[in-house]
mmCIF file with all atom_site columns, C-alpha atoms in Angstrom:
data_model
loop_
_atom_site.group_PDB
_atom_site.id
_atom_site.type_symbol
_atom_site.label_atom_id
_atom_site.label_alt_id
_atom_site.label_comp_id
_atom_site.label_asym_id
_atom_site.label_entity_id
_atom_site.label_seq_id
_atom_site.pdbx_PDB_ins_code
_atom_site.Cartn_x
_atom_site.Cartn_y
_atom_site.Cartn_z
_atom_site.occupancy
_atom_site.B_iso_or_equiv
_atom_site.pdbx_formal_charge
_atom_site.auth_seq_id
_atom_site.auth_comp_id
_atom_site.auth_asym_id
_atom_site.auth_atom_id
_atom_site.pdbx_PDB_model_num
ATOM 1   C CA . MET A 1 1   ? -57.462 -12.456 -44.906 1.00 0.00 ? 1   MET A CA 1
ATOM 2   C CA . LYS A 1 2   ? -57.119 -16.169 -45.542 1.00 0.00 ? 2   LYS A CA 1
ATOM 3   C CA . LEU A 1 3   ? -54.918 -18.579 -43.598 1.00 0.00 ? 3   LEU A CA 1
ATOM 4   C CA . ARG A 1 4   ? -53.701 -21.733 -45.282 1.00 0.00 ? 4   ARG A CA 1
ATOM 5   C CA . THR A 1 5   ? -51.117 -24.454 -44.895 1.00 0.00 ? 5   THR A CA 1
ATOM 6   C CA . TYR A 1 6   ? -47.640 -23.901 -46.299 1.00 0.00 ? 6   TYR A CA 1
ATOM 7   C CA . GLU A 1 7   ? -46.801 -25.361 -49.712 1.00 0.00 ? 7   GLU A CA 1
ATOM 8   C CA . PRO A 1 8   ? -43.217 -25.860 -50.964 1.00 0.00 ? 8   PRO A CA 1
ATOM 9   C CA . GLU A 1 9   ? -43.734 -23.407 -53.822 1.00 0.00 ? 9   GLU A CA 1
ATOM 10  C CA . ASP A 1 10  ? -44.197 -20.670 -51.154 1.00 0.00 ? 10  ASP A CA 1
ATOM 11  C CA . CYS A 1 11  ? -40.639 -20.960 -49.870 1.00 0.00 ? 11  CYS A CA 1
ATOM 12  C CA . ALA A 1 12  ? -38.871 -18.361 -52.030 1.00 0.00 ? 12  ALA A CA 1
ATOM 13  C CA . GLU A 1 13  ? -41.616 -15.802 -51.407 1.00 0.00 ? 13  GLU A CA 1
ATOM 14  C CA . LEU A 1 14  ? -41.457 -16.406 -47.648 1.00 0.00 ? 14  LEU A CA 1
ATOM 15  C CA . ALA A 1 15  ? -37.698 -15.874 -47.765 1.00 0.00 ? 15  ALA A CA 1
ATOM 16  C CA . ARG A 1 16  ? -38.223 -12.520 -49.514 1.00 0.00 ? 16  ARG A CA 1
ATOM 17  C CA . LEU A 1 17  ? -40.910 -11.508 -47.020 1.00 0.00 ? 17  LEU A CA 1
ATOM 18  C CA . PHE A 1 18  ? -38.543 -12.446 -44.158 1.00 0.00 ? 18  PHE A CA 1
ATOM 19  C CA . TYR A 1 19  ? -35.741 -10.275 -45.567 1.00 0.00 ? 19  TYR A CA 1
ATOM 20  C CA . ASP A 1 20  ? -38.003 -7.310  -46.323 1.00 0.00 ? 20  ASP A CA 1
ATOM 21  C CA . THR A 1 21  ? -39.719 -7.453  -42.922 1.00 0.00 ? 21  THR A CA 1
ATOM 22  C CA . VAL A 1 22  ? -36.458 -7.613  -40.973 1.00 0.00 ? 22  VAL A CA 1
ATOM 23  C CA . HIS A 1 23  ? -34.980 -4.709  -42.945 1.00 0.00 ? 23  HIS A CA 1
ATOM 24  C CA . THR A 1 24  ? -38.035 -2.456  -42.556 1.00 0.00 ? 24  THR A CA 1
ATOM 25  C CA . VAL A 1 25  ? -40.098 -3.358  -39.473 1.00 0.00 ? 25  VAL A CA 1
ATOM 26  C CA . ASN A 1 26  ? -37.120 -4.254  -37.255 1.00 0.00 ? 26  ASN A CA 1
ATOM 27  C CA . ALA A 1 27  ? -35.045 -1.261  -38.390 1.00 0.00 ? 27  ALA A CA 1
ATOM 28  C CA . LYS A 1 28  ? -36.426 0.843   -35.525 1.00 0.00 ? 28  LYS A CA 1
ATOM 29  C CA . ASP A 1 29  ? -34.830 -1.478  -32.939 1.00 0.00 ? 29  ASP A CA 1
ATOM 30  C CA . TYR A 1 30  ? -31.670 -2.804  -34.587 1.00 0.00 ? 30  TYR A CA 1
ATOM 31  C CA . THR A 1 31  ? -28.659 -1.236  -36.331 1.00 0.00 ? 31  THR A CA 1
ATOM 32  C CA . GLN A 1 32  ? -27.992 -1.732  -40.030 1.00 0.00 ? 32  GLN A CA 1
ATOM 33  C CA . ALA A 1 33  ? -25.131 -4.112  -39.175 1.00 0.00 ? 33  ALA A CA 1
ATOM 34  C CA . GLU A 1 34  ? -27.483 -6.165  -36.972 1.00 0.00 ? 34  GLU A CA 1
ATOM 35  C CA . LEU A 1 35  ? -30.163 -6.270  -39.690 1.00 0.00 ? 35  LEU A CA 1
ATOM 36  C CA . ASP A 1 36  ? -27.618 -7.340  -42.308 1.00 0.00 ? 36  ASP A CA 1
ATOM 37  C CA . ALA A 1 37  ? -26.326 -10.126 -40.044 1.00 0.00 ? 37  ALA A CA 1
ATOM 38  C CA . TRP A 1 38  ? -29.862 -11.301 -39.206 1.00 0.00 ? 38  TRP A CA 1
ATOM 39  C CA . ALA A 1 39  ? -31.183 -11.310 -42.782 1.00 0.00 ? 39  ALA A CA 1
ATOM 40  C CA . THR A 1 40  ? -28.541 -11.435 -45.504 1.00 0.00 ? 40  THR A CA 1
ATOM 41  C CA . GLY A 1 41  ? -30.909 -12.052 -48.385 1.00 0.00 ? 41  GLY A CA 1
ATOM 42  C CA . GLU A 1 42  ? -29.327 -15.477 -48.878 1.00 0.00 ? 42  GLU A CA 1
ATOM 43  C CA . VAL A 1 43  ? -31.487 -18.256 -47.465 1.00 0.00 ? 43  VAL A CA 1
ATOM 44  C CA . ASN A 1 44  ? -30.916 -21.945 -48.051 1.00 0.00 ? 44  ASN A CA 1
ATOM 45  C CA . LEU A 1 45  ? -34.335 -22.649 -49.567 1.00 0.00 ? 45  LEU A CA 1
ATOM 46  C CA . GLU A 1 46  ? -33.885 -26.408 -49.312 1.00 0.00 ? 46  GLU A CA 1
ATOM 47  C CA . GLN A 1 47  ? -33.291 -26.171 -45.545 1.00 0.00 ? 47  GLN A CA 1
ATOM 48  C CA . TRP A 1 48  ? -36.117 -23.686 -45.033 1.00 0.00 ? 48  TRP A CA 1
ATOM 49  C CA . ASN A 1 49  ? -38.526 -25.852 -47.011 1.00 0.00 ? 49  ASN A CA 1
ATOM 50  C CA . ALA A 1 50  ? -37.583 -28.928 -44.969 1.00 0.00 ? 50  ALA A CA 1
ATOM 51  C CA . SER A 1 51  ? -38.087 -26.947 -41.747 1.00 0.00 ? 51  SER A CA 1
ATOM 52  C CA . PHE A 1 52  ? -41.457 -25.581 -42.868 1.00 0.00 ? 52  PHE A CA 1
ATOM 53  C CA . LEU A 1 53  ? -42.597 -29.080 -43.814 1.00 0.00 ? 53  LEU A CA 1
ATOM 54  C CA . ALA A 1 54  ? -41.427 -30.531 -40.478 1.00 0.00 ? 54  ALA A CA 1
ATOM 55  C CA . HIS A 1 55  ? -43.341 -27.838 -38.541 1.00 0.00 ? 55  HIS A CA 1
ATOM 56  C CA . HIS A 1 56  ? -46.946 -26.721 -38.644 1.00 0.00 ? 56  HIS A CA 1
ATOM 57  C CA . THR A 1 57  ? -46.568 -23.742 -40.978 1.00 0.00 ? 57  THR A CA 1
ATOM 58  C CA . VAL A 1 58  ? -49.301 -21.217 -41.676 1.00 0.00 ? 58  VAL A CA 1
ATOM 59  C CA . VAL A 1 59  ? -49.348 -18.715 -44.529 1.00 0.00 ? 59  VAL A CA 1
ATOM 60  C CA . ALA A 1 60  ? -51.566 -15.611 -44.502 1.00 0.00 ? 60  ALA A CA 1
ATOM 61  C CA . GLU A 1 61  ? -52.872 -14.178 -47.773 1.00 0.00 ? 61  GLU A CA 1
ATOM 62  C CA . MET A 1 62  ? -54.728 -10.987 -48.624 1.00 0.00 ? 62  MET A CA 1
ATOM 63  C CA . ASP A 1 63  ? -56.061 -10.430 -52.130 1.00 0.00 ? 63  ASP A CA 1
ATOM 64  C CA . GLY A 1 64  ? -54.123 -13.461 -53.363 1.00 0.00 ? 64  GLY A CA 1
ATOM 65  C CA . ARG A 1 65  ? -50.726 -12.323 -52.082 1.00 0.00 ? 65  ARG A CA 1
ATOM 66  C CA . ILE A 1 66  ? -48.741 -13.680 -49.152 1.00 0.00 ? 66  ILE A CA 1
ATOM 67  C CA . VAL A 1 67  ? -48.620 -11.153 -46.308 1.00 0.00 ? 67  VAL A CA 1
ATOM 68  C CA . GLY A 1 68  ? -47.322 -13.256 -43.430 1.00 0.00 ? 68  GLY A CA 1
ATOM 69  C CA . PHE A 1 69  ? -46.249 -16.637 -42.170 1.00 0.00 ? 69  PHE A CA 1
ATOM 70  C CA . GLY A 1 70  ? -45.390 -18.486 -39.018 1.00 0.00 ? 70  GLY A CA 1
ATOM 71  C CA . ASP A 1 71  ? -44.283 -21.952 -38.006 1.00 0.00 ? 71  ASP A CA 1
ATOM 72  C CA . MET A 1 72  ? -44.311 -23.974 -34.805 1.00 0.00 ? 72  MET A CA 1
ATOM 73  C CA . ASP A 1 73  ? -42.815 -27.361 -34.044 1.00 0.00 ? 73  ASP A CA 1
ATOM 74  C CA . ALA A 1 74  ? -44.542 -30.131 -32.071 1.00 0.00 ? 74  ALA A CA 1
ATOM 75  C CA . SER A 1 75  ? -42.892 -29.042 -28.807 1.00 0.00 ? 75  SER A CA 1
ATOM 76  C CA . GLY A 1 76  ? -44.603 -25.637 -29.013 1.00 0.00 ? 76  GLY A CA 1
ATOM 77  C CA . TYR A 1 77  ? -41.546 -23.705 -30.208 1.00 0.00 ? 77  TYR A CA 1
ATOM 78  C CA . LEU A 1 78  ? -42.659 -20.800 -32.421 1.00 0.00 ? 78  LEU A CA 1
ATOM 79  C CA . ASP A 1 79  ? -39.724 -20.587 -34.799 1.00 0.00 ? 79  ASP A CA 1
ATOM 80  C CA . ARG A 1 80  ? -40.647 -17.821 -37.252 1.00 0.00 ? 80  ARG A CA 1
ATOM 81  C CA . LEU A 1 81  ? -43.388 -15.206 -37.378 1.00 0.00 ? 81  LEU A CA 1
ATOM 82  C CA . TYR A 1 82  ? -43.140 -12.465 -39.992 1.00 0.00 ? 82  TYR A CA 1
ATOM 83  C CA . VAL A 1 83  ? -45.734 -10.071 -41.371 1.00 0.00 ? 83  VAL A CA 1
ATOM 84  C CA . HIS A 1 84  ? -45.343 -7.805  -44.399 1.00 0.00 ? 84  HIS A CA 1
ATOM 85  C CA . LYS A 1 85  ? -44.541 -4.181  -43.540 1.00 0.00 ? 85  LYS A CA 1
ATOM 86  C CA . ASP A 1 86  ? -47.682 -2.908  -45.295 1.00 0.00 ? 86  ASP A CA 1
ATOM 87  C CA . VAL A 1 87  ? -50.087 -4.932  -43.119 1.00 0.00 ? 87  VAL A CA 1
ATOM 88  C CA . GLN A 1 88  ? -48.565 -4.491  -39.669 1.00 0.00 ? 88  GLN A CA 1
ATOM 89  C CA . CYS A 1 89  ? -51.067 -4.053  -36.792 1.00 0.00 ? 89  CYS A CA 1
ATOM 90  C CA . ARG A 1 90  ? -53.999 -5.506  -38.776 1.00 0.00 ? 90  ARG A CA 1
ATOM 91  C CA . GLY A 1 91  ? -54.364 -8.792  -36.932 1.00 0.00 ? 91  GLY A CA 1
ATOM 92  C CA . VAL A 1 92  ? -52.256 -10.921 -39.274 1.00 0.00 ? 92  VAL A CA 1
ATOM 93  C CA . ALA A 1 93  ? -49.707 -12.003 -36.642 1.00 0.00 ? 93  ALA A CA 1
ATOM 94  C CA . THR A 1 94  ? -52.493 -12.579 -34.113 1.00 0.00 ? 94  THR A CA 1
ATOM 95  C CA . ALA A 1 95  ? -54.406 -14.820 -36.523 1.00 0.00 ? 95  ALA A CA 1
ATOM 96  C CA . ILE A 1 96  ? -51.286 -16.808 -37.393 1.00 0.00 ? 96  ILE A CA 1
ATOM 97  C CA . CYS A 1 97  ? -50.359 -17.251 -33.706 1.00 0.00 ? 97  CYS A CA 1
ATOM 98  C CA . GLU A 1 98  ? -53.860 -18.317 -32.754 1.00 0.00 ? 98  GLU A CA 1
ATOM 99  C CA . GLU A 1 99  ? -53.894 -20.925 -35.504 1.00 0.00 ? 99  GLU A CA 1
ATOM 100 C CA . LEU A 1 100 ? -50.478 -22.272 -34.518 1.00 0.00 ? 100 LEU A CA 1
ATOM 101 C CA . GLU A 1 101 ? -51.217 -22.315 -30.786 1.00 0.00 ? 101 GLU A CA 1
ATOM 102 C CA . ASN A 1 102 ? -54.694 -23.818 -31.185 1.00 0.00 ? 102 ASN A CA 1
ATOM 103 C CA . ARG A 1 103 ? -53.376 -26.658 -33.349 1.00 0.00 ? 103 ARG A CA 1
ATOM 104 C CA . SER A 1 104 ? -50.371 -27.407 -31.154 1.00 0.00 ? 104 SER A CA 1
ATOM 105 C CA . PRO A 1 105 ? -50.427 -30.427 -28.844 1.00 0.00 ? 105 PRO A CA 1
ATOM 106 C CA . ALA A 1 106 ? -47.938 -28.685 -26.512 1.00 0.00 ? 106 ALA A CA 1
ATOM 107 C CA . ALA A 1 107 ? -48.830 -27.549 -22.986 1.00 0.00 ? 107 ALA A CA 1
ATOM 108 C CA . GLY A 1 108 ? -46.961 -24.299 -23.550 1.00 0.00 ? 108 GLY A CA 1
ATOM 109 C CA . PHE A 1 109 ? -45.258 -22.208 -26.168 1.00 0.00 ? 109 PHE A CA 1
ATOM 110 C CA . THR A 1 110 ? -41.759 -20.766 -26.433 1.00 0.00 ? 110 THR A CA 1
ATOM 111 C CA . THR A 1 111 ? -40.263 -18.254 -28.834 1.00 0.00 ? 111 THR A CA 1
ATOM 112 C CA . HIS A 1 112 ? -37.140 -16.164 -29.205 1.00 0.00 ? 112 HIS A CA 1
ATOM 113 C CA . ALA A 1 113 ? -38.687 -12.735 -29.726 1.00 0.00 ? 113 ALA A CA 1
ATOM 114 C CA . SER A 1 114 ? -36.887 -9.761  -31.186 1.00 0.00 ? 114 SER A CA 1
ATOM 115 C CA . VAL A 1 115 ? -36.897 -6.412  -29.406 1.00 0.00 ? 115 VAL A CA 1
ATOM 116 C CA . THR A 1 116 ? -39.551 -5.386  -31.956 1.00 0.00 ? 116 THR A CA 1
ATOM 117 C CA . ALA A 1 117 ? -41.784 -8.437  -31.358 1.00 0.00 ? 117 ALA A CA 1
ATOM 118 C CA . ARG A 1 118 ? -41.559 -8.517  -27.563 1.00 0.00 ? 118 ARG A CA 1
ATOM 119 C CA . PRO A 1 119 ? -44.574 -6.200  -26.950 1.00 0.00 ? 119 PRO A CA 1
ATOM 120 C CA . PHE A 1 120 ? -46.722 -8.282  -29.321 1.00 0.00 ? 120 PHE A CA 1
ATOM 121 C CA . PHE A 1 121 ? -45.946 -11.468 -27.432 1.00 0.00 ? 121 PHE A CA 1
ATOM 122 C CA . GLU A 1 122 ? -46.431 -9.823  -24.041 1.00 0.00 ? 122 GLU A CA 1
ATOM 123 C CA . LYS A 1 123 ? -49.950 -8.795  -25.131 1.00 0.00 ? 123 LYS A CA 1
ATOM 124 C CA . ARG A 1 124 ? -50.551 -12.476 -25.964 1.00 0.00 ? 124 ARG A CA 1
ATOM 125 C CA . GLY A 1 125 ? -49.607 -13.499 -22.429 1.00 0.00 ? 125 GLY A CA 1
ATOM 126 C CA . TYR A 1 126 ? -46.013 -14.541 -23.046 1.00 0.00 ? 126 TYR A CA 1
ATOM 127 C CA . THR A 1 127 ? -43.499 -13.622 -20.356 1.00 0.00 ? 127 THR A CA 1
ATOM 128 C CA . VAL A 1 128 ? -39.774 -13.072 -20.650 1.00 0.00 ? 128 VAL A CA 1
ATOM 129 C CA . VAL A 1 129 ? -37.776 -16.024 -19.371 1.00 0.00 ? 129 VAL A CA 1
ATOM 130 C CA . ARG A 1 130 ? -34.482 -14.293 -20.115 1.00 0.00 ? 130 ARG A CA 1
ATOM 131 C CA . GLU A 1 131 ? -32.827 -11.721 -22.304 1.00 0.00 ? 131 GLU A CA 1
ATOM 132 C CA . GLN A 1 132 ? -30.061 -13.098 -24.462 1.00 0.00 ? 132 GLN A CA 1
ATOM 133 C CA . LEU A 1 133 ? -27.483 -12.117 -27.036 1.00 0.00 ? 133 LEU A CA 1
ATOM 134 C CA . VAL A 1 134 ? -27.200 -14.350 -30.091 1.00 0.00 ? 134 VAL A CA 1
ATOM 135 C CA . GLU A 1 135 ? -24.355 -14.235 -32.556 1.00 0.00 ? 135 GLU A CA 1
ATOM 136 C CA . ARG A 1 136 ? -25.102 -14.014 -36.272 1.00 0.00 ? 136 ARG A CA 1
ATOM 137 C CA . ARG A 1 137 ? -22.199 -13.683 -38.683 1.00 0.00 ? 137 ARG A CA 1
ATOM 138 C CA . GLY A 1 138 ? -19.966 -12.121 -36.013 1.00 0.00 ? 138 GLY A CA 1
ATOM 139 C CA . VAL A 1 139 ? -22.612 -9.627  -34.848 1.00 0.00 ? 139 VAL A CA 1
ATOM 140 C CA . TRP A 1 140 ? -24.430 -9.897  -31.505 1.00 0.00 ? 140 TRP A CA 1
ATOM 141 C CA . LEU A 1 141 ? -28.209 -9.347  -31.519 1.00 0.00 ? 141 LEU A CA 1
ATOM 142 C CA . LYS A 1 142 ? -30.444 -8.996  -28.482 1.00 0.00 ? 142 LYS A CA 1
ATOM 143 C CA . ASN A 1 143 ? -33.631 -11.020 -28.214 1.00 0.00 ? 143 ASN A CA 1
ATOM 144 C CA . PHE A 1 144 ? -35.810 -12.553 -25.530 1.00 0.00 ? 144 PHE A CA 1
ATOM 145 C CA . VAL A 1 145 ? -36.688 -16.134 -24.709 1.00 0.00 ? 145 VAL A CA 1
ATOM 146 C CA . MET A 1 146 ? -40.430 -15.915 -23.994 1.00 0.00 ? 146 MET A CA 1
ATOM 147 C CA . ARG A 1 147 ? -42.913 -18.508 -22.782 1.00 0.00 ? 147 ARG A CA 1
ATOM 148 C CA . ALA A 1 148 ? -46.687 -18.841 -22.489 1.00 0.00 ? 148 ALA A CA 1
ATOM 149 C CA . PHE A 1 149 ? -48.839 -21.686 -21.281 1.00 0.00 ? 149 PHE A CA 1
ATOM 150 C CA . ALA A 1 150 ? -51.635 -23.119 -23.391 1.00 0.00 ? 150 ALA A CA 1
ATOM 151 C CA . ALA A 1 151 ? -55.123 -22.221 -22.254 1.00 0.00 ? 151 ALA A CA 1
ATOM 152 C CA . LEU A 1 152 ? -56.847 -25.051 -20.461 1.00 0.00 ? 152 LEU A CA 1
ATOM 153 C CA . PRO A 1 153 ? -60.200 -26.122 -21.862 1.00 0.00 ? 153 PRO A CA 1
ATOM 154 C CA . GLU A 1 154 ? -63.091 -24.938 -19.734 1.00 0.00 ? 154 GLU A CA 1
ATOM 155 C CA . ALA A 1 155 ? -64.593 -27.576 -17.506 1.00 0.00 ? 155 ALA A CA 1
ATOM 156 C CA . PRO A 1 156 ? -68.225 -28.355 -18.349 1.00 0.00 ? 156 PRO A CA 1
ATOM 157 C CA . ALA A 1 157 ? -70.732 -27.058 -15.828 1.00 0.00 ? 157 ALA A CA 1
ATOM 158 C CA . ALA A 1 158 ? -72.074 -29.707 -13.476 1.00 0.00 ? 158 ALA A CA 1
ATOM 159 C CA . ALA A 1 159 ? -75.596 -30.592 -14.620 1.00 0.00 ? 159 ALA A CA 1
ATOM 160 C CA . GLY A 1 160 ? -78.381 -29.907 -12.158 1.00 0.00 ? 160 GLY A CA 1
ATOM 161 C CA . ARG A 1 161 ? -76.123 -28.702 -9.375  1.00 0.00 ? 161 ARG A CA 1
ATOM 162 C CA . THR A 1 162 ? -76.613 -25.438 -7.602  1.00 0.00 ? 162 THR A CA 1
ATOM 163 C CA . PRO A 1 163 ? -74.158 -23.824 -5.262  1.00 0.00 ? 163 PRO A CA 1
#
């Protein structure tokens, strides 16, 4: 797997991956009406591109094809994290998150995790701040505001000192 920085020509493919992932991976936790409201298949590519460019956006590739992406803003808000249905549980999301978190200047990270993604984030040390319902196209979807604190750098050992 290779991680790289987002390029504007990736946008349409990321929109397709988003739609496909929501409608397959998240189908175990959400109704068809919820999935359709969440991901309609119609994304404003101009707005998404501008958002990806404003954030630190990472794209994961395997064998030359895009298999995942994620983006985080300067405040540490993880906006999107999606991994292709065929490569779930292979470390793609972990690699993307580590890259985003390690490059972030923020002291902590926040995301709005789906029911499906909550266990992944909990394994990464995120905790639920609150459960919420968000409205999308007249349909209410449950997700979780989750937060984690950035790891502090290890203090160097004191030279020549013994306890």
